[in-house]
Amino acid sequence: MKLSVLEHGHINEGRTVQDTLQETVTLAKHADELGFSRFWMSEHHGSGALSFSSPEVMIAHVAAHTDRIRVGSGGVMLPHYSAYKVAENFRLLEALHPGRIDLGIGRAPGGMPIASRALNEGKSSNVQFFPQQIADLGGYFHEQLPEDHRFASLVAGPSVTTVPEVWLLGSSSEGARIAAAQGTAYAFAQFFGTPGGEEAMKHYRRHFKPSILNDKPHSMIAVSAFCAETEEAAAELARSNELFFLRLGRGLEQNSFPSLETVNNYPFTAMEMEQIRQRRSFSIVGTPDQVKEKITAMAERYEADEVIIASAIHSFEDRLRSFSLIAEAFNLKQD
């Protein structure tokens, strides 16, 4: 099974944006050496706690500092942008790093409403045109736009012979429906805990239509995983992420990713503790053997071809160690 890394660029409490970006490169190199297949970075706007406002810039930087691992977006929020410009960006990245670039796309805003308004100032949102944007990307990447296309004679340069992999990212049945209809690979964000994920993945496989992008379905689940030598230590690693998502769910502004000291001093209510218990039910936390067993079982349940792992841990050393333990459990280097 292919395992990959999903990085959100959390700015840890007590650290700087520059620290985060340097640690991202270090983590990518670590993942490359350990045998992970892909390293994806997300897109967020107007957030004081998340640093990746431009995954394309990060992809260029990370790919230049790694050797083998595929590097991509997880993902570009396509309705904010022109499909033509996104195609140009990713063809240029592909020219720089042939066969190593992934384009994950989504249709979520990626930030608060004010950020969406700023990104779309002077134009309407492209959400309703999202399926057409995906079709346009395929045409631009393969230089095969339909003859009656509004930009039929246009080439998204530079013209290169290799093509980035295109993945639609989603957390609902609607995302699965669009991925199947447009013939893209599909990544389901299981770590959000949205119900109906297994049904969404089944719909994607059953209704997949071959396209210029893919001739058969290919799927992935994105999970939160925290691994340490003991269950107790792994549970401790997950606590900062639990408070971060708790605040996120309440719409609270966050300027950093909380430290364990902040978590320990937080006055949790009974309702908040129940919300955290619910979140723990769909996170993967444990020893290397336990994490391997849970990831394998979840991939089988979702009929996923690959798994990508987000591991938001305040201590960077503990995050590196968590991924090392997971890689060792799955014998990634031998694969």
CSV table of C-alpha atoms in Angstrom, one decimal:
chain,number,residue,atom,x,y,z
A,1,MET,CA,0.0,0.0,0.0
A,2,LYS,CA,1.2,3.5,-0.9
A,3,LEU,CA,1.5,5.9,2.1
A,4,SER,CA,1.9,9.6,1.8
A,5,VAL,CA,2.2,12.7,3.9
A,6,LEU,CA,-0.3,15.6,4.0
A,7,GLU,CA,1.1,18.8,5.6
A,8,HIS,CA,-1.0,21.8,6.5
A,9,GLY,CA,1.8,24.2,7.6
A,10,HIS,CA,0.6,24.8,11.1
A,11,ILE,CA,2.5,27.6,12.8
A,12,ASN,CA,3.3,26.2,16.2
A,13,GLU,CA,2.8,28.3,19.3
A,14,GLY,CA,6.1,29.9,20.1
A,15,ARG,CA,7.5,29.5,16.6
A,16,THR,CA,7.5,31.6,13.4
A,17,VAL,CA,6.3,31.3,9.9
A,18,GLN,CA,9.9,30.9,8.8
A,19,ASP,CA,10.4,28.1,11.3
A,20,THR,CA,7.3,26.3,9.8
A,21,LEU,CA,8.5,26.6,6.3
A,22,GLN,CA,12.0,25.3,7.1
A,23,GLU,CA,10.5,22.4,9.1
A,24,THR,CA,8.2,21.6,6.1
A,25,VAL,CA,11.3,21.1,3.9
A,26,THR,CA,12.9,19.0,6.6
A,27,LEU,CA,9.8,16.9,6.9
A,28,ALA,CA,9.6,16.4,3.2
A,29,LYS,CA,13.2,15.2,3.0
A,30,HIS,CA,12.5,12.9,5.9
A,31,ALA,CA,9.4,11.5,4.1
A,32,ASP,CA,11.4,11.1,0.9
A,33,GLU,CA,14.1,9.1,2.8
A,34,LEU,CA,11.6,6.9,4.6
A,35,GLY,CA,9.9,5.8,1.4
A,36,PHE,CA,6.6,7.7,1.5
A,37,SER,CA,5.1,8.1,-2.0
A,38,ARG,CA,3.7,11.7,-2.0
A,39,PHE,CA,4.1,14.9,0.0
A,40,TRP,CA,1.1,17.2,-0.4
A,41,MET,CA,0.5,20.7,1.0
A,42,SER,CA,-2.8,22.4,1.6
A,43,GLU,CA,-4.1,25.9,0.7
A,44,HIS,CA,-5.5,28.2,3.3
A,45,HIS,CA,-6.2,32.0,3.3
A,46,GLY,CA,-6.5,34.6,6.0
A,47,SER,CA,-5.4,32.2,8.8
A,48,GLY,CA,-2.9,33.2,11.4
A,49,ALA,CA,-2.3,29.5,12.3
A,50,LEU,CA,-1.8,28.1,8.8
A,51,SER,CA,1.1,29.2,6.5
A,52,PHE,CA,0.4,27.8,3.0
A,53,SER,CA,-1.5,30.5,1.1
A,54,SER,CA,0.2,29.3,-2.1
A,55,PRO,CA,0.8,25.6,-2.4
A,56,GLU,CA,2.4,26.1,-5.9
A,57,VAL,CA,5.2,28.1,-4.4
A,58,MET,CA,5.8,25.5,-1.7
A,59,ILE,CA,5.7,22.7,-4.3
A,60,ALA,CA,8.5,24.3,-6.3
A,61,HIS,CA,10.6,24.8,-3.2
A,62,VAL,CA,10.0,21.3,-1.7
A,63,ALA,CA,10.5,19.5,-5.0
A,64,ALA,CA,13.8,21.2,-5.4
A,65,HIS,CA,15.0,19.9,-2.0
A,66,THR,CA,13.9,16.3,-2.5
A,67,ASP,CA,14.9,13.5,-4.9
A,68,ARG,CA,12.2,10.9,-5.4
A,69,ILE,CA,8.9,11.7,-3.7
A,70,ARG,CA,6.0,13.1,-5.6
A,71,VAL,CA,5.1,16.7,-4.5
A,72,GLY,CA,1.7,18.2,-4.8
A,73,SER,CA,-1.2,20.4,-3.6
A,74,GLY,CA,-3.7,19.1,-1.2
A,75,GLY,CA,-5.2,21.1,-2.7
A,76,VAL,CA,-5.6,24.1,-4.9
A,77,MET,CA,-9.1,25.6,-4.4
A,78,LEU,CA,-9.8,25.8,-8.1
A,79,PRO,CA,-13.0,28.0,-8.1
A,80,HIS,CA,-11.0,30.9,-6.9
A,81,TYR,CA,-8.8,30.8,-10.0
A,82,SER,CA,-8.6,30.5,-13.8
A,83,ALA,CA,-8.1,26.8,-14.9
A,84,TYR,CA,-5.8,28.1,-17.6
A,85,LYS,CA,-3.5,29.8,-15.0
A,86,VAL,CA,-3.5,26.7,-12.8
A,87,ALA,CA,-2.6,24.6,-15.8
A,88,GLU,CA,0.3,26.9,-16.7
A,89,ASN,CA,1.6,26.8,-13.1
A,90,PHE,CA,1.5,23.1,-12.9
A,91,ARG,CA,2.9,22.5,-16.4
A,92,LEU,CA,5.8,24.7,-15.4
A,93,LEU,CA,6.3,22.7,-12.2
A,94,GLU,CA,6.1,19.5,-14.3
A,95,ALA,CA,8.8,20.9,-16.6
A,96,LEU,CA,11.0,21.5,-13.6
A,97,HIS,CA,10.4,18.2,-12.0
A,98,PRO,CA,9.1,15.7,-14.6
A,99,GLY,CA,7.0,12.8,-13.3
A,100,ARG,CA,6.9,14.2,-9.7
A,101,ILE,CA,4.1,16.7,-9.6
A,102,ASP,CA,0.5,16.1,-8.3
A,103,LEU,CA,-2.3,18.6,-8.7
A,104,GLY,CA,-4.9,18.1,-5.9
A,105,ILE,CA,-8.0,20.3,-6.5
A,106,GLY,CA,-10.9,21.2,-4.2
A,107,ARG,CA,-13.9,23.5,-4.3
A,108,ALA,CA,-13.9,24.6,-0.6
A,109,PRO,CA,-13.3,28.3,0.1
A,110,GLY,CA,-10.1,27.5,2.1
A,111,GLY,CA,-10.7,30.4,4.4
A,112,MET,CA,-13.2,32.9,5.9
A,113,PRO,CA,-15.8,34.6,3.6
A,114,ILE,CA,-13.8,37.8,3.6
A,115,ALA,CA,-10.8,36.0,2.1
A,116,SER,CA,-13.0,34.4,-0.6
A,117,ARG,CA,-14.4,37.9,-1.4
A,118,ALA,CA,-10.9,39.2,-1.8
A,119,LEU,CA,-9.8,36.3,-3.9
A,120,ASN,CA,-12.8,36.8,-6.2
A,121,GLU,CA,-12.9,40.6,-6.2
A,122,GLY,CA,-14.3,41.9,-9.5
A,123,LYS,CA,-15.7,38.5,-10.6
A,124,SER,CA,-18.2,35.9,-9.5
A,125,SER,CA,-17.2,32.6,-7.9
A,126,ASN,CA,-16.5,29.7,-10.2
A,127,VAL,CA,-18.0,27.1,-8.0
A,128,GLN,CA,-20.9,26.4,-10.4
A,129,PHE,CA,-18.3,25.9,-13.2
A,130,PHE,CA,-16.1,23.5,-11.2
A,131,PRO,CA,-16.8,20.4,-13.4
A,132,GLN,CA,-16.0,22.4,-16.5
A,133,GLN,CA,-12.8,23.7,-14.9
A,134,ILE,CA,-11.7,20.1,-14.4
A,135,ALA,CA,-12.4,19.2,-18.0
A,136,ASP,CA,-10.5,22.3,-19.0
A,137,LEU,CA,-7.5,21.2,-17.0
A,138,GLY,CA,-7.4,17.9,-18.8
A,139,GLY,CA,-7.6,19.6,-22.1
A,140,TYR,CA,-4.8,22.1,-21.3
A,141,PHE,CA,-2.5,19.4,-19.8
A,142,HIS,CA,-2.9,17.1,-22.9
A,143,GLU,CA,-3.3,19.9,-25.4
A,144,GLN,CA,-6.5,18.4,-26.5
A,145,LEU,CA,-9.2,21.0,-26.1
A,146,PRO,CA,-12.4,20.2,-28.0
A,147,GLU,CA,-12.7,22.0,-31.4
A,148,ASP,CA,-15.7,23.9,-30.2
A,149,HIS,CA,-14.0,25.0,-27.0
A,150,ARG,CA,-14.1,28.7,-26.3
A,151,PHE,CA,-10.2,28.7,-26.2
A,152,ALA,CA,-9.6,25.9,-28.6
A,153,SER,CA,-6.4,27.3,-30.1
A,154,LEU,CA,-4.8,28.1,-26.7
A,155,VAL,CA,-1.9,26.2,-25.3
A,156,ALA,CA,-1.1,26.4,-21.6
A,157,GLY,CA,2.7,26.7,-21.7
A,158,PRO,CA,5.3,25.5,-21.3
A,159,SER,CA,4.5,22.5,-23.6
A,160,VAL,CA,5.8,19.4,-21.9
A,161,THR,CA,5.4,15.7,-22.6
A,162,THR,CA,4.6,14.6,-19.0
A,163,VAL,CA,1.4,15.5,-17.1
A,164,PRO,CA,0.8,16.1,-13.4
A,165,GLU,CA,-1.6,13.6,-11.7
A,166,VAL,CA,-4.9,15.3,-11.1
A,167,TRP,CA,-6.8,14.4,-7.9
A,168,LEU,CA,-10.2,15.8,-6.8
A,169,LEU,CA,-10.3,16.2,-3.0
A,170,GLY,CA,-13.5,15.9,-1.2
A,171,SER,CA,-15.4,15.1,2.0
A,172,SER,CA,-18.9,14.4,0.7
A,173,SER,CA,-20.9,12.4,-1.8
A,174,GLU,CA,-21.0,15.4,-4.1
A,175,GLY,CA,-17.2,15.4,-4.5
A,176,ALA,CA,-17.2,11.7,-5.3
A,177,ARG,CA,-19.9,12.3,-7.9
A,178,ILE,CA,-17.9,15.0,-9.6
A,179,ALA,CA,-14.7,12.9,-9.5
A,180,ALA,CA,-16.4,9.9,-11.0
A,181,ALA,CA,-18.1,12.0,-13.8
A,182,GLN,CA,-14.9,13.9,-14.7
A,183,GLY,CA,-12.7,10.8,-14.5
A,184,THR,CA,-10.2,12.1,-11.9
A,185,ALA,CA,-8.5,10.3,-9.1
A,186,TYR,CA,-10.3,10.9,-5.8
A,187,ALA,CA,-9.1,11.6,-2.3
A,188,PHE,CA,-11.6,11.5,0.5
A,189,ALA,CA,-10.8,13.5,3.7
A,190,GLN,CA,-11.7,11.0,6.3
A,191,PHE,CA,-10.0,13.0,9.0
A,192,PHE,CA,-12.9,15.5,9.0
A,193,GLY,CA,-15.2,12.7,10.4
A,194,THR,CA,-17.9,13.4,7.8
A,195,PRO,CA,-20.3,10.5,7.7
A,196,GLY,CA,-21.0,8.7,4.4
A,197,GLY,CA,-17.4,8.3,3.3
A,198,GLU,CA,-17.6,4.6,2.5
A,199,GLU,CA,-20.7,5.2,0.4
A,200,ALA,CA,-19.0,8.1,-1.4
A,201,MET,CA,-16.0,5.9,-2.3
A,202,LYS,CA,-18.3,3.1,-3.6
A,203,HIS,CA,-20.2,5.6,-5.7
A,204,TYR,CA,-16.9,6.9,-7.2
A,205,ARG,CA,-15.8,3.4,-8.2
A,206,ARG,CA,-19.1,2.3,-9.5
A,207,HIS,CA,-19.8,5.4,-11.6
A,208,PHE,CA,-16.3,6.3,-12.7
A,209,LYS,CA,-16.1,7.4,-16.4
A,210,PRO,CA,-12.8,7.0,-18.2
A,211,SER,CA,-11.4,10.4,-19.2
A,212,ILE,CA,-8.3,12.1,-20.7
A,213,LEU,CA,-7.0,12.2,-17.2
A,214,ASN,CA,-7.5,8.6,-16.1
A,215,ASP,CA,-8.7,5.4,-17.7
A,216,LYS,CA,-9.7,3.7,-14.4
A,217,PRO,CA,-10.6,4.8,-10.9
A,218,HIS,CA,-7.9,5.5,-8.4
A,219,SER,CA,-8.6,6.5,-4.8
A,220,MET,CA,-7.1,7.6,-1.5
A,221,ILE,CA,-8.2,8.4,2.0
A,222,ALA,CA,-6.7,11.2,4.1
A,223,VAL,CA,-6.4,10.3,7.8
A,224,SER,CA,-5.1,11.8,11.0
A,225,ALA,CA,-2.5,9.5,12.6
A,226,PHE,CA,-0.4,9.9,15.7
A,227,CYS,CA,2.2,7.2,16.5
A,228,ALA,CA,4.6,6.7,19.4
A,229,GLU,CA,6.1,3.8,21.3
A,230,THR,CA,3.2,3.6,23.8
A,231,GLU,CA,-0.6,4.3,23.5
A,232,GLU,CA,-0.3,6.9,26.2
A,233,ALA,CA,2.5,8.8,24.5
A,234,ALA,CA,0.6,8.7,21.1
A,235,ALA,CA,-2.6,10.0,22.8
A,236,GLU,CA,-0.6,12.9,24.3
A,237,LEU,CA,0.7,13.8,20.8
A,238,ALA,CA,-2.8,14.1,19.5
A,239,ARG,CA,-4.0,16.5,22.1
A,240,SER,CA,-2.9,19.8,20.4
A,241,ASN,CA,-4.7,18.7,17.3
A,242,GLU,CA,-7.8,18.0,19.3
A,243,LEU,CA,-7.9,21.5,20.8
A,244,PHE,CA,-7.2,23.0,17.4
A,245,PHE,CA,-10.1,21.3,15.7
A,246,LEU,CA,-12.3,22.1,18.7
A,247,ARG,CA,-11.7,25.8,18.3
A,248,LEU,CA,-12.0,25.5,14.5
A,249,GLY,CA,-15.4,23.9,14.8
A,250,ARG,CA,-16.5,26.8,17.0
A,251,GLY,CA,-15.3,29.4,14.4
A,252,LEU,CA,-12.7,30.8,16.8
A,253,GLU,CA,-9.8,32.7,15.3
A,254,GLN,CA,-6.5,31.0,15.9
A,255,ASN,CA,-3.1,32.6,15.6
A,256,SER,CA,-1.0,29.5,16.2
A,257,PHE,CA,-1.2,25.7,16.7
A,258,PRO,CA,-1.5,25.1,20.5
A,259,SER,CA,1.3,23.8,22.6
A,260,LEU,CA,0.7,21.0,25.2
A,261,GLU,CA,1.1,23.6,27.9
A,262,THR,CA,-1.8,25.6,26.4
A,263,VAL,CA,-3.9,22.3,26.1
A,264,ASN,CA,-3.1,21.4,29.7
A,265,ASN,CA,-4.3,24.9,30.9
A,266,TYR,CA,-7.4,25.0,28.8
A,267,PRO,CA,-10.7,24.9,30.8
A,268,PHE,CA,-12.5,22.1,28.9
A,269,THR,CA,-16.3,21.9,29.5
A,270,ALA,CA,-18.1,18.6,29.6
A,271,MET,CA,-19.6,19.3,26.1
A,272,GLU,CA,-16.1,20.0,24.7
A,273,MET,CA,-14.7,16.8,26.2
A,274,GLU,CA,-17.5,14.9,24.5
A,275,GLN,CA,-16.7,16.6,21.2
A,276,ILE,CA,-13.0,15.5,21.7
A,277,ARG,CA,-14.1,11.9,22.4
A,278,GLN,CA,-16.1,11.9,19.2
A,279,ARG,CA,-13.0,13.2,17.3
A,280,ARG,CA,-10.9,10.4,18.8
A,281,SER,CA,-13.3,7.8,17.4
A,282,PHE,CA,-12.1,8.6,13.8
A,283,SER,CA,-8.5,9.5,14.5
A,284,ILE,CA,-5.7,6.9,14.4
A,285,VAL,CA,-3.7,6.9,17.6
A,286,GLY,CA,-1.4,4.2,19.0
A,287,THR,CA,1.8,2.2,18.8
A,288,PRO,CA,3.3,1.3,15.4
A,289,ASP,CA,1.5,-2.1,15.3
A,290,GLN,CA,-1.8,-0.5,16.3
A,291,VAL,CA,-1.5,2.3,13.7
A,292,LYS,CA,-0.6,-0.1,11.0
A,293,GLU,CA,-3.6,-2.3,11.8
A,294,LYS,CA,-6.0,0.6,11.9
A,295,ILE,CA,-4.7,2.2,8.7
A,296,THR,CA,-4.9,-1.1,6.9
A,297,ALA,CA,-8.4,-1.8,8.1
A,298,MET,CA,-9.6,1.6,7.2
A,299,ALA,CA,-8.1,1.4,3.7
A,300,GLU,CA,-9.9,-1.9,3.2
A,301,ARG,CA,-13.2,-0.6,4.5
A,302,TYR,CA,-13.0,2.4,2.2
A,303,GLU,CA,-11.6,0.3,-0.7
A,304,ALA,CA,-8.8,2.9,-1.0
A,305,ASP,CA,-5.8,2.3,-3.2
A,306,GLU,CA,-3.6,4.7,-1.1
A,307,VAL,CA,-3.6,6.5,2.3
A,308,ILE,CA,-2.2,10.0,3.0
A,309,ILE,CA,-1.5,10.9,6.6
A,310,ALA,CA,-1.8,14.2,8.3
A,311,SER,CA,0.0,14.3,11.7
A,312,ALA,CA,-0.3,17.7,13.3
A,313,ILE,CA,1.9,17.5,16.4
A,314,HIS,CA,3.3,20.5,18.2
A,315,SER,CA,6.8,19.0,18.8
A,316,PHE,CA,8.6,18.8,15.4
A,317,GLU,CA,10.9,16.1,16.7
A,318,ASP,CA,7.8,14.0,17.8
A,319,ARG,CA,6.3,14.5,14.4
A,320,LEU,CA,9.4,13.2,12.6
A,321,ARG,CA,9.5,10.3,15.0
A,322,SER,CA,5.8,9.5,14.4
A,323,PHE,CA,6.3,9.2,10.6
A,324,SER,CA,9.5,7.2,11.2
A,325,LEU,CA,7.6,4.6,13.3
A,326,ILE,CA,4.8,4.4,10.7
A,327,ALA,CA,7.3,3.9,7.9
A,328,GLU,CA,9.0,1.2,9.8
A,329,ALA,CA,5.8,-0.6,10.6
A,330,PHE,CA,4.8,-0.7,6.9
A,331,ASN,CA,8.4,-1.5,5.7
A,332,LEU,CA,8.2,1.4,3.3
A,333,LYS,CA,11.8,1.4,2.3
A,334,GLN,CA,11.6,-2.3,1.3
A,335,ASP,CA,8.5,-1.5,-0.9
